[in-house]
Short mmCIF file of C-alpha atoms and ligand atoms in Angstrom, two decimals:
data_model
loop_
_atom_site.label_atom_id
_atom_site.label_comp_id
_atom_site.label_asym_id
_atom_site.label_seq_id
_atom_site.Cartn_x
_atom_site.Cartn_y
_atom_site.Cartn_z
CA UNK A 1 0.00 0.00 0.00
CA UNK A 2 2.78 2.41 0.88
CA UNK A 3 4.26 1.91 -2.57
CA UNK A 4 1.01 2.80 -4.33
CA UNK A 5 0.72 5.90 -2.13
CA UNK A 6 3.97 7.25 -3.50
CA UNK A 7 4.24 5.86 -7.03
CA UNK A 8 2.64 8.91 -8.69
CA UNK A 9 4.15 12.38 -8.97
CA UNK A 10 2.07 14.60 -6.66
CA UNK A 11 0.64 17.80 -8.16
CA UNK A 12 1.86 21.19 -6.88
CA UNK A 13 -1.42 21.54 -4.92
CA UNK A 14 -0.82 18.17 -3.24
CA UNK A 15 -3.18 15.25 -2.74
CA UNK A 16 -4.38 16.50 0.65
CA UNK A 17 -4.89 19.81 2.41
CA UNK A 18 -3.39 20.61 5.82
CA UNK A 19 -6.22 18.72 7.55
CA UNK A 20 -5.60 15.58 5.53
CA UNK A 21 -8.74 16.02 3.43
CA UNK A 22 -8.76 15.99 -0.35
CA UNK A 23 -7.00 19.05 -1.70
CA UNK A 24 -9.51 20.68 -4.07
CA UNK A 25 -7.65 23.01 -6.42
CA UNK A 26 -9.44 25.72 -8.38
CA UNK A 27 -9.75 25.30 -12.15
CA UNK A 28 -7.11 28.01 -12.50
CA UNK A 29 -4.66 25.99 -10.36
CA UNK A 30 -5.44 22.83 -12.32
CA UNK A 31 -4.86 24.50 -15.68
CA UNK A 32 -1.64 26.17 -14.47
CA UNK A 33 -0.37 22.79 -13.27
CA UNK A 34 -1.39 21.22 -16.59
CA UNK A 35 0.70 23.62 -18.68
CA UNK A 36 3.60 23.48 -16.23
CA UNK A 37 3.71 19.70 -16.51
CA UNK A 38 3.47 19.77 -20.31
CA UNK A 39 6.45 22.10 -20.68
CA UNK A 40 9.19 19.94 -22.19
CA UNK A 41 11.48 22.94 -22.62
CA UNK A 42 11.60 23.46 -18.89
CA UNK A 43 11.91 19.80 -17.98
CA UNK A 44 12.41 17.03 -20.50
CA UNK A 45 10.90 14.58 -18.01
CA UNK A 46 7.55 16.03 -19.14
CA UNK A 47 8.01 14.36 -22.52
CA UNK A 48 5.45 11.57 -22.19
CA UNK A 49 2.52 13.80 -21.21
CA UNK A 50 3.57 16.27 -23.87
CA UNK A 51 3.68 13.53 -26.48
CA UNK A 52 0.27 12.24 -25.49
CA UNK A 53 -1.37 15.66 -26.05
CA UNK A 54 0.64 16.29 -29.24
CA UNK A 55 -0.90 13.08 -30.57
CA UNK A 56 -4.37 14.44 -29.83
CA UNK A 57 -3.52 17.72 -31.57
CA UNK A 58 -2.07 15.80 -34.53
CA UNK A 59 -5.47 14.21 -35.08
CA UNK A 60 -7.30 17.56 -35.32
CA UNK A 61 -6.36 18.25 -38.99
CA UNK A 62 -7.80 14.85 -39.93
CA UNK A 63 -11.04 15.76 -38.21
CA UNK A 64 -11.09 19.10 -40.03
CA UNK A 65 -10.51 17.41 -43.39
CA UNK A 66 -13.27 14.91 -42.67
CA UNK A 67 -15.80 17.57 -41.68
CA UNK A 68 -15.00 20.18 -44.34
CA UNK A 69 -13.75 18.14 -47.28
CA UNK A 70 -14.76 14.50 -47.09
CA UNK A 71 -17.96 14.55 -45.07
CA UNK A 72 -20.53 11.85 -45.84
CA UNK A 73 -23.17 10.01 -43.86
CA UNK A 74 -21.37 6.70 -44.31
CA UNK A 75 -18.16 8.39 -43.10
CA UNK A 76 -20.04 9.70 -40.08
CA UNK A 77 -21.25 6.19 -39.26
CA UNK A 78 -17.69 4.85 -39.53
CA UNK A 79 -16.42 7.70 -37.35
CA UNK A 80 -19.08 7.01 -34.74
CA UNK A 81 -18.38 3.27 -34.62
CA UNK A 82 -14.61 3.75 -34.58
CA UNK A 83 -14.50 6.40 -31.87
CA UNK A 84 -17.31 5.23 -29.64
CA UNK A 85 -17.15 1.47 -29.92
CA UNK A 86 -13.83 0.30 -31.35
CA UNK A 87 -11.49 2.72 -29.54
CA UNK A 88 -13.52 2.49 -26.32
CA UNK A 89 -13.73 -1.29 -26.29
CA UNK A 90 -10.06 -1.59 -27.15
CA UNK A 91 -9.18 0.66 -24.21
CA UNK A 92 -11.06 -1.74 -21.95
CA UNK A 93 -9.51 -4.84 -23.50
CA UNK A 94 -5.94 -3.59 -23.57
CA UNK A 95 -5.20 -0.75 -21.14
CA UNK A 96 -7.73 -1.68 -18.52
CA UNK A 97 -8.26 -5.44 -18.33
CA UNK A 98 -4.85 -6.55 -19.60
CA UNK A 99 -2.23 -3.90 -18.82
CA UNK A 100 -3.59 -2.95 -15.41
CA UNK A 101 -5.51 -5.90 -14.08
CA UNK A 102 -3.91 -8.86 -15.84
CA UNK A 103 -7.40 -10.36 -16.14
CA UNK A 104 -6.28 -12.69 -18.92
CA UNK A 105 -3.09 -13.93 -20.55
CA UNK A 106 -2.06 -14.29 -24.15
CA UNK A 107 -0.84 -17.52 -25.65
CA UNK A 108 2.22 -15.75 -27.03
CA UNK A 109 3.73 -12.34 -27.69
CA UNK A 110 2.31 -12.18 -31.21
CA UNK A 111 -1.27 -12.09 -29.95
CA UNK A 112 -0.31 -9.55 -27.31
CA UNK A 113 1.24 -7.31 -30.00
CA UNK A 114 -1.77 -7.89 -32.25
CA UNK A 115 -4.20 -6.83 -29.52
CA UNK A 116 -2.06 -3.90 -28.43
CA UNK A 117 -2.02 -2.49 -31.96
CA UNK A 118 -5.63 -3.18 -32.97
CA UNK A 119 -6.36 0.56 -32.94
CA UNK A 120 -4.46 3.83 -33.16
CA UNK A 121 -1.97 4.19 -30.34
CA UNK A 122 -2.74 7.38 -28.40
CA UNK A 123 -2.65 6.71 -24.64
CA UNK A 124 0.74 5.53 -23.34
CA UNK A 125 0.36 2.30 -21.35
CA UNK A 126 2.25 3.48 -18.28
CA UNK A 127 0.16 6.66 -17.92
CA UNK A 128 -2.96 4.53 -17.75
CA UNK A 129 -1.86 1.36 -15.98
CA UNK A 130 0.31 2.50 -13.06
CA UNK A 131 -2.10 5.23 -11.97
CA UNK A 132 -5.07 2.92 -12.37
CA UNK A 133 -3.65 0.62 -9.68
CA UNK A 134 -3.62 3.69 -7.42
CA UNK A 135 -7.21 4.49 -8.42
CA UNK A 136 -8.30 1.06 -7.17
CA UNK A 137 -6.25 1.23 -3.98
CA UNK A 138 -7.49 4.74 -3.08
CA UNK A 139 -10.84 5.04 -4.86
CA UNK A 140 -12.56 8.34 -4.01
CA UNK A 141 -9.93 9.12 -1.38
CA UNK A 142 -7.11 11.68 -1.48
CA UNK A 143 -4.42 10.31 -3.79
CA UNK A 144 -6.94 8.84 -6.24
CA UNK A 145 -5.59 10.35 -9.50
CA UNK A 146 -9.08 10.97 -10.85
CA UNK A 147 -11.03 11.57 -7.70
CA UNK A 148 -14.44 12.76 -8.92
CA UNK A 149 -14.85 14.88 -5.80
CA UNK A 150 -12.03 17.04 -7.11
CA UNK A 151 -14.35 18.14 -9.93
CA UNK A 152 -14.55 17.75 -13.69
CA UNK A 153 -11.25 19.43 -14.57
CA UNK A 154 -9.44 17.51 -11.80
CA UNK A 155 -10.37 14.31 -13.65
CA UNK A 156 -10.27 15.62 -17.22
CA UNK A 157 -6.63 16.72 -17.02
CA UNK A 158 -5.56 13.90 -14.69
CA UNK A 159 -3.39 12.20 -17.28
CA UNK A 160 -0.97 15.13 -17.04
CA UNK A 161 -1.55 16.44 -13.52
CA UNK A 162 -1.98 13.23 -11.52
CA UNK A 163 -1.20 10.08 -13.49
CA UNK A 164 2.51 10.22 -14.43
CA UNK A 165 4.85 8.18 -12.25
CA UNK A 166 6.91 9.83 -9.52
CA UNK A 167 10.20 11.34 -10.63
CA UNK A 168 12.26 10.65 -7.52
CA UNK A 169 11.85 6.91 -6.95
CA UNK A 170 14.77 4.95 -5.55
CA UNK A 171 15.96 1.89 -7.38
CA UNK A 172 13.83 -0.52 -5.33
CA UNK A 173 10.63 1.47 -5.90
CA UNK A 174 11.39 1.83 -9.60
CA UNK A 175 11.84 -1.97 -9.80
CA UNK A 176 8.34 -2.38 -8.28
CA UNK A 177 6.98 0.03 -10.84
CA UNK A 178 8.66 -1.95 -13.63
CA UNK A 179 7.07 -5.06 -12.19
CA UNK A 180 3.57 -3.57 -12.64
CA UNK A 181 4.24 -3.28 -16.38
CA UNK A 182 6.35 -6.32 -17.15
CA UNK A 183 3.56 -8.46 -18.66
CA UNK A 184 2.56 -5.67 -21.09
CA UNK A 185 5.58 -6.06 -23.36
CA UNK A 186 6.44 -2.36 -23.05
CA UNK A 187 10.25 -2.27 -23.03
CA UNK A 188 11.07 -0.13 -20.03
CA UNK A 189 13.95 2.17 -19.18
CA UNK A 190 16.85 1.09 -17.00
CA UNK A 191 17.00 2.92 -13.67
CA UNK A 192 19.67 5.20 -15.10
CA UNK A 193 17.49 6.03 -18.13
CA UNK A 194 14.54 6.62 -15.79
CA UNK A 195 16.62 9.17 -13.88
CA UNK A 196 17.13 10.99 -17.16
CA UNK A 197 13.64 10.72 -18.65
CA UNK A 198 11.39 10.33 -15.59
CA UNK A 199 9.36 7.54 -17.18
CA UNK A 200 9.20 3.79 -17.67
CA UNK A 201 8.76 4.22 -21.41
CA UNK A 202 11.76 5.04 -23.56
CA UNK A 203 11.24 8.09 -25.83
CA UNK A 204 12.80 6.68 -29.01
CA UNK A 205 11.07 3.30 -28.76
CA UNK A 206 7.73 4.92 -27.91
CA UNK A 207 7.84 7.35 -30.82
CA UNK A 208 8.92 4.67 -33.31
CA UNK A 209 6.09 2.41 -32.08
CA UNK A 210 3.53 5.18 -32.62
CA UNK A 211 4.85 6.15 -36.06
CA UNK A 212 4.70 2.52 -37.23
CA UNK A 213 1.25 2.03 -35.72
CA UNK A 214 -0.21 5.20 -37.25
CA UNK A 215 1.53 4.52 -40.56
CA UNK A 216 0.10 1.01 -40.73
CA UNK A 217 -3.44 2.11 -39.96
CA UNK A 218 -3.36 5.14 -42.22
CA UNK A 219 -2.14 2.93 -45.07
CA UNK A 220 -4.74 0.27 -44.36
CA UNK A 221 -7.68 2.70 -44.25
CA UNK A 222 -6.37 4.59 -47.25
CA UNK A 223 -6.24 1.40 -49.30
CA UNK A 224 -9.75 0.45 -48.22
CA UNK A 225 -11.51 3.80 -48.63
CA UNK A 226 -9.04 6.48 -49.68
CA UNK A 227 -8.31 9.70 -47.80
CA UNK A 228 -11.99 10.08 -46.92
CA UNK A 229 -12.00 6.92 -44.81
CA UNK A 230 -8.55 7.54 -43.33
CA UNK A 231 -9.59 11.06 -42.25
CA UNK A 232 -12.90 9.82 -40.80
CA UNK A 233 -11.10 7.22 -38.69
CA UNK A 234 -8.16 9.36 -37.58
CA UNK A 235 -10.37 12.38 -36.85
CA UNK A 236 -12.80 10.30 -34.82
CA UNK A 237 -9.94 8.76 -32.85
CA UNK A 238 -9.06 12.31 -31.76
CA UNK A 239 -12.62 12.81 -30.50
CA UNK A 240 -12.36 9.59 -28.52
CA UNK A 241 -9.01 10.63 -27.02
CA UNK A 242 -10.62 13.77 -25.59
CA UNK A 243 -13.96 12.16 -24.72
CA UNK A 244 -12.44 9.26 -22.79
CA UNK A 245 -10.97 11.73 -20.31
CA UNK A 246 -14.51 12.48 -19.10
CA UNK A 247 -15.23 8.87 -18.15
CA UNK A 248 -13.47 8.77 -14.82
CA UNK A 249 -15.48 11.72 -13.53
CA UNK A 250 -18.80 10.29 -14.66
CA UNK A 251 -17.99 6.69 -13.76
CA UNK A 252 -17.68 7.73 -10.13
CA UNK A 253 -20.92 9.71 -10.01
CA UNK A 254 -19.48 13.19 -10.73
CA UNK A 255 -18.49 13.53 -7.09
CA UNK A 256 -21.96 12.63 -5.80
CA UNK A 257 -23.41 9.41 -4.50
CA UNK A 258 -25.32 8.22 -7.56
CA UNK A 259 -25.30 4.52 -6.71
CA UNK A 260 -28.64 2.80 -7.16
CA UNK A 261 -30.04 0.00 -5.06
CA UNK A 262 -30.12 -3.31 -6.91
CA UNK A 263 -27.85 -2.02 -9.70
CA UNK A 264 -24.65 -0.81 -8.04
CA UNK A 265 -23.92 -3.62 -5.61
CA UNK A 266 -20.43 -2.46 -4.67
CA UNK A 267 -20.72 0.01 -1.78
CA UNK A 268 -17.01 0.52 -1.10
CA UNK A 269 -16.66 3.48 -3.46
CA UNK A 270 -18.77 5.81 -5.62
CA UNK A 271 -18.42 3.89 -8.89
CA UNK A 272 -21.62 3.35 -10.86
CA UNK A 273 -22.82 1.09 -13.66
CA UNK A 274 -23.84 3.22 -16.62
CA UNK A 275 -25.58 2.01 -19.75
CA UNK A 276 -23.60 3.96 -22.36
CA UNK A 277 -20.01 3.11 -21.28
CA UNK A 278 -21.29 -0.38 -20.54
CA UNK A 279 -22.75 -0.98 -23.99
CA UNK A 280 -20.04 0.70 -26.07
CA UNK A 281 -16.95 -0.37 -24.08
CA UNK A 282 -17.90 -3.05 -21.55
CA UNK A 283 -17.27 -0.59 -18.70
CA UNK A 284 -19.77 -1.69 -16.07
CA UNK A 285 -17.73 0.25 -13.61
CA UNK A 286 -19.42 -0.61 -10.33
CA UNK A 287 -19.24 -4.31 -11.21
CA UNK A 288 -15.62 -3.80 -12.17
CA UNK A 289 -14.71 -2.37 -8.77
CA UNK A 290 -16.27 -5.46 -7.19
CA UNK A 291 -14.25 -7.86 -9.35
CA UNK A 292 -11.38 -5.83 -10.85
CA UNK A 293 -9.43 -8.88 -12.00
CA UNK A 294 -12.32 -10.35 -13.96
CA UNK A 295 -12.00 -10.38 -17.76
CA UNK A 296 -15.77 -9.82 -17.85
CA UNK A 297 -17.59 -6.91 -16.18
CA UNK A 298 -21.07 -7.27 -17.66
CA UNK A 299 -22.64 -9.79 -15.30
CA UNK A 300 -26.40 -9.33 -15.62
CA UNK A 301 -28.31 -10.43 -18.73
CA UNK A 302 -28.72 -6.87 -20.06
CA UNK A 303 -25.10 -5.91 -19.32
CA UNK A 304 -23.63 -6.56 -22.75
CA UNK A 305 -19.84 -6.55 -22.61
CA UNK A 306 -18.11 -6.24 -25.97
CA UNK A 307 -14.61 -6.30 -24.45
CA UNK A 308 -15.45 -9.67 -22.90
CA UNK A 309 -16.73 -10.89 -26.30
CA UNK A 310 -13.29 -10.16 -27.77
CA UNK A 311 -11.41 -11.87 -24.93
CA UNK A 312 -13.71 -14.90 -25.08
CA UNK A 313 -13.43 -15.09 -28.86
CA UNK A 314 -9.63 -14.92 -28.62
CA UNK A 315 -9.76 -17.69 -26.05
CA UNK A 316 -11.85 -19.87 -28.36
CA UNK A 317 -9.35 -19.18 -31.16
CA UNK A 318 -6.48 -20.13 -28.85
CA UNK A 319 -4.90 -16.64 -28.77
CA UNK A 320 -5.85 -16.09 -25.11
CA UNK A 321 -4.58 -18.88 -22.89
CA UNK A 322 -6.35 -18.06 -19.62
CA UNK A 323 -8.80 -15.61 -18.12
CA UNK A 324 -10.69 -14.93 -14.93
CA UNK A 325 -14.47 -14.69 -15.10
CA UNK A 326 -16.26 -13.61 -11.92
CA UNK A 327 -19.79 -13.76 -13.30
CA UNK A 328 -20.80 -16.92 -11.42
CA UNK A 329 -19.50 -15.56 -8.13
CA UNK A 330 -21.19 -12.21 -8.67
CA UNK A 331 -24.53 -13.86 -9.35
CA UNK A 332 -24.16 -16.14 -6.34
CA UNK A 333 -23.22 -13.36 -3.94
CA UNK A 334 -25.39 -10.51 -5.18
CA UNK A 335 -28.22 -11.95 -7.23
CA UNK A 336 -29.21 -15.27 -5.70
CA UNK A 337 -32.97 -15.29 -5.23
CA UNK A 338 -33.78 -13.75 -1.86
CA UNK A 339 -37.41 -14.06 -0.90
CA UNK A 340 -38.94 -10.68 -0.26
CA UNK A 341 -42.28 -11.13 1.49
CA UNK A 342 -44.59 -8.19 1.14
CA UNK A 343 -47.58 -7.93 3.48
CA UNK A 344 -50.54 -9.66 1.90
CA UNK A 345 -48.64 -10.56 -1.21
CA UNK A 346 -47.14 -13.72 -2.57
CA UNK A 347 -43.37 -13.93 -2.12
CA UNK A 348 -41.44 -12.40 -4.97
CA UNK A 349 -37.79 -12.80 -5.72
CA UNK A 350 -35.25 -10.18 -6.41
CA UNK A 351 -33.65 -10.46 -9.79
ZN1 LIG B 1 -13.16 3.48 -10.83
ZN1 LIG B 2 -9.89 -1.01 -13.07
#
C-alpha cells in the first residue's frame, strides 16, 4: 500500500490539504499545473505527457478534413463506430483489463502485439496502468488520481496532472513500478534512463512504435476507402481521445453518490454502472470495482460486454490462454434469489 501511495508524482497543490482532506484546487490551479507539466522545454521529463497531447492535436487536422472536405453520412457512421465502440472497447480490453488488471493472458507475444495495436496508439500504457492501480487502492480518497470529488477538470486533465509516475523513486521502488508493467511487453527504461527521462517508457522506442502504428493504420484505411476513410477514422480517434478523459469523472458519479439499489452492488466506493459506457466499451464500472481482475464486467443479462466478447473469442481461437471470469461468483453473492415477502402478497424474488 505504501508503494502505491507514492508511485505517482504529486501535483503542486498536493493530494491532501493541511487537515488531511482531499485538496480541491481551483480550475485556475489545475490549468496552471497542466501547462507546467506539459512544458518539455523546462523539464524534459515532461516528454510523455507532452507527447500524449501532441498526438491528440495531430489528429485535429484529420477531423477538419473529414468535416469540411470529405464529409458523408457513411463516413459519419464509420467515425461514430470507430470512436465510440472500437477505440472504447479496445481501451477496456488492452489498457484496462490486460495492462492494469492482468485479467487474462495471451498464448504468445504475437497475440499480445496484435491486440495492443488493434487501434491507433494514443494513450501511453504506463500513464494509464500505473495510476489505475492507485485508483483502485485509493478510490474516491485523497491520492486517487481521478477523484471525482475534485471536480470535472481535476479528472479531465488527470493524465498530465496526476497520473505520471513519480520522478524521484529509488531503485527498489522503480523496480516495483517496472514489475507492474512487465507483462505488457512495453520495453522499459533502466533505472539510469529513468533518472534521465522520468518515465518507464523510452522516448525513441515509444515514438517509433507510434509512427509505425499510425503509418500502418493510415495505409490500411487509405487502401480500403481512400483519404476520406482515413480522415474519418483518424479524426474520430481524436474525438475519442478527448472524450475518454470524461469517463473517470462520470464513472464515479461526478463527485456525488449516484449509486442505485439493486444495480450498483459495490458500496465501497462511488463507482456506478452506466448504460452507455457499458454498452459501447464493456465498462460496467461498479461491477468492475467489485471484481477488478475479472476479464468480464457485464454480469447481468442486459449488461452486454463487448470487451469480454473479444477476450472470449480470442480464447476460443487459442490466442488467449487463460482468463478470470467472476460472473458466477457475482450472481451467487449478489443476485441469488432472496425471498422478499410483502404484506398480503405472494413472495417475490429479487432479480
Ligand atoms: Zn473506478
Ligand atoms: Zn480497473
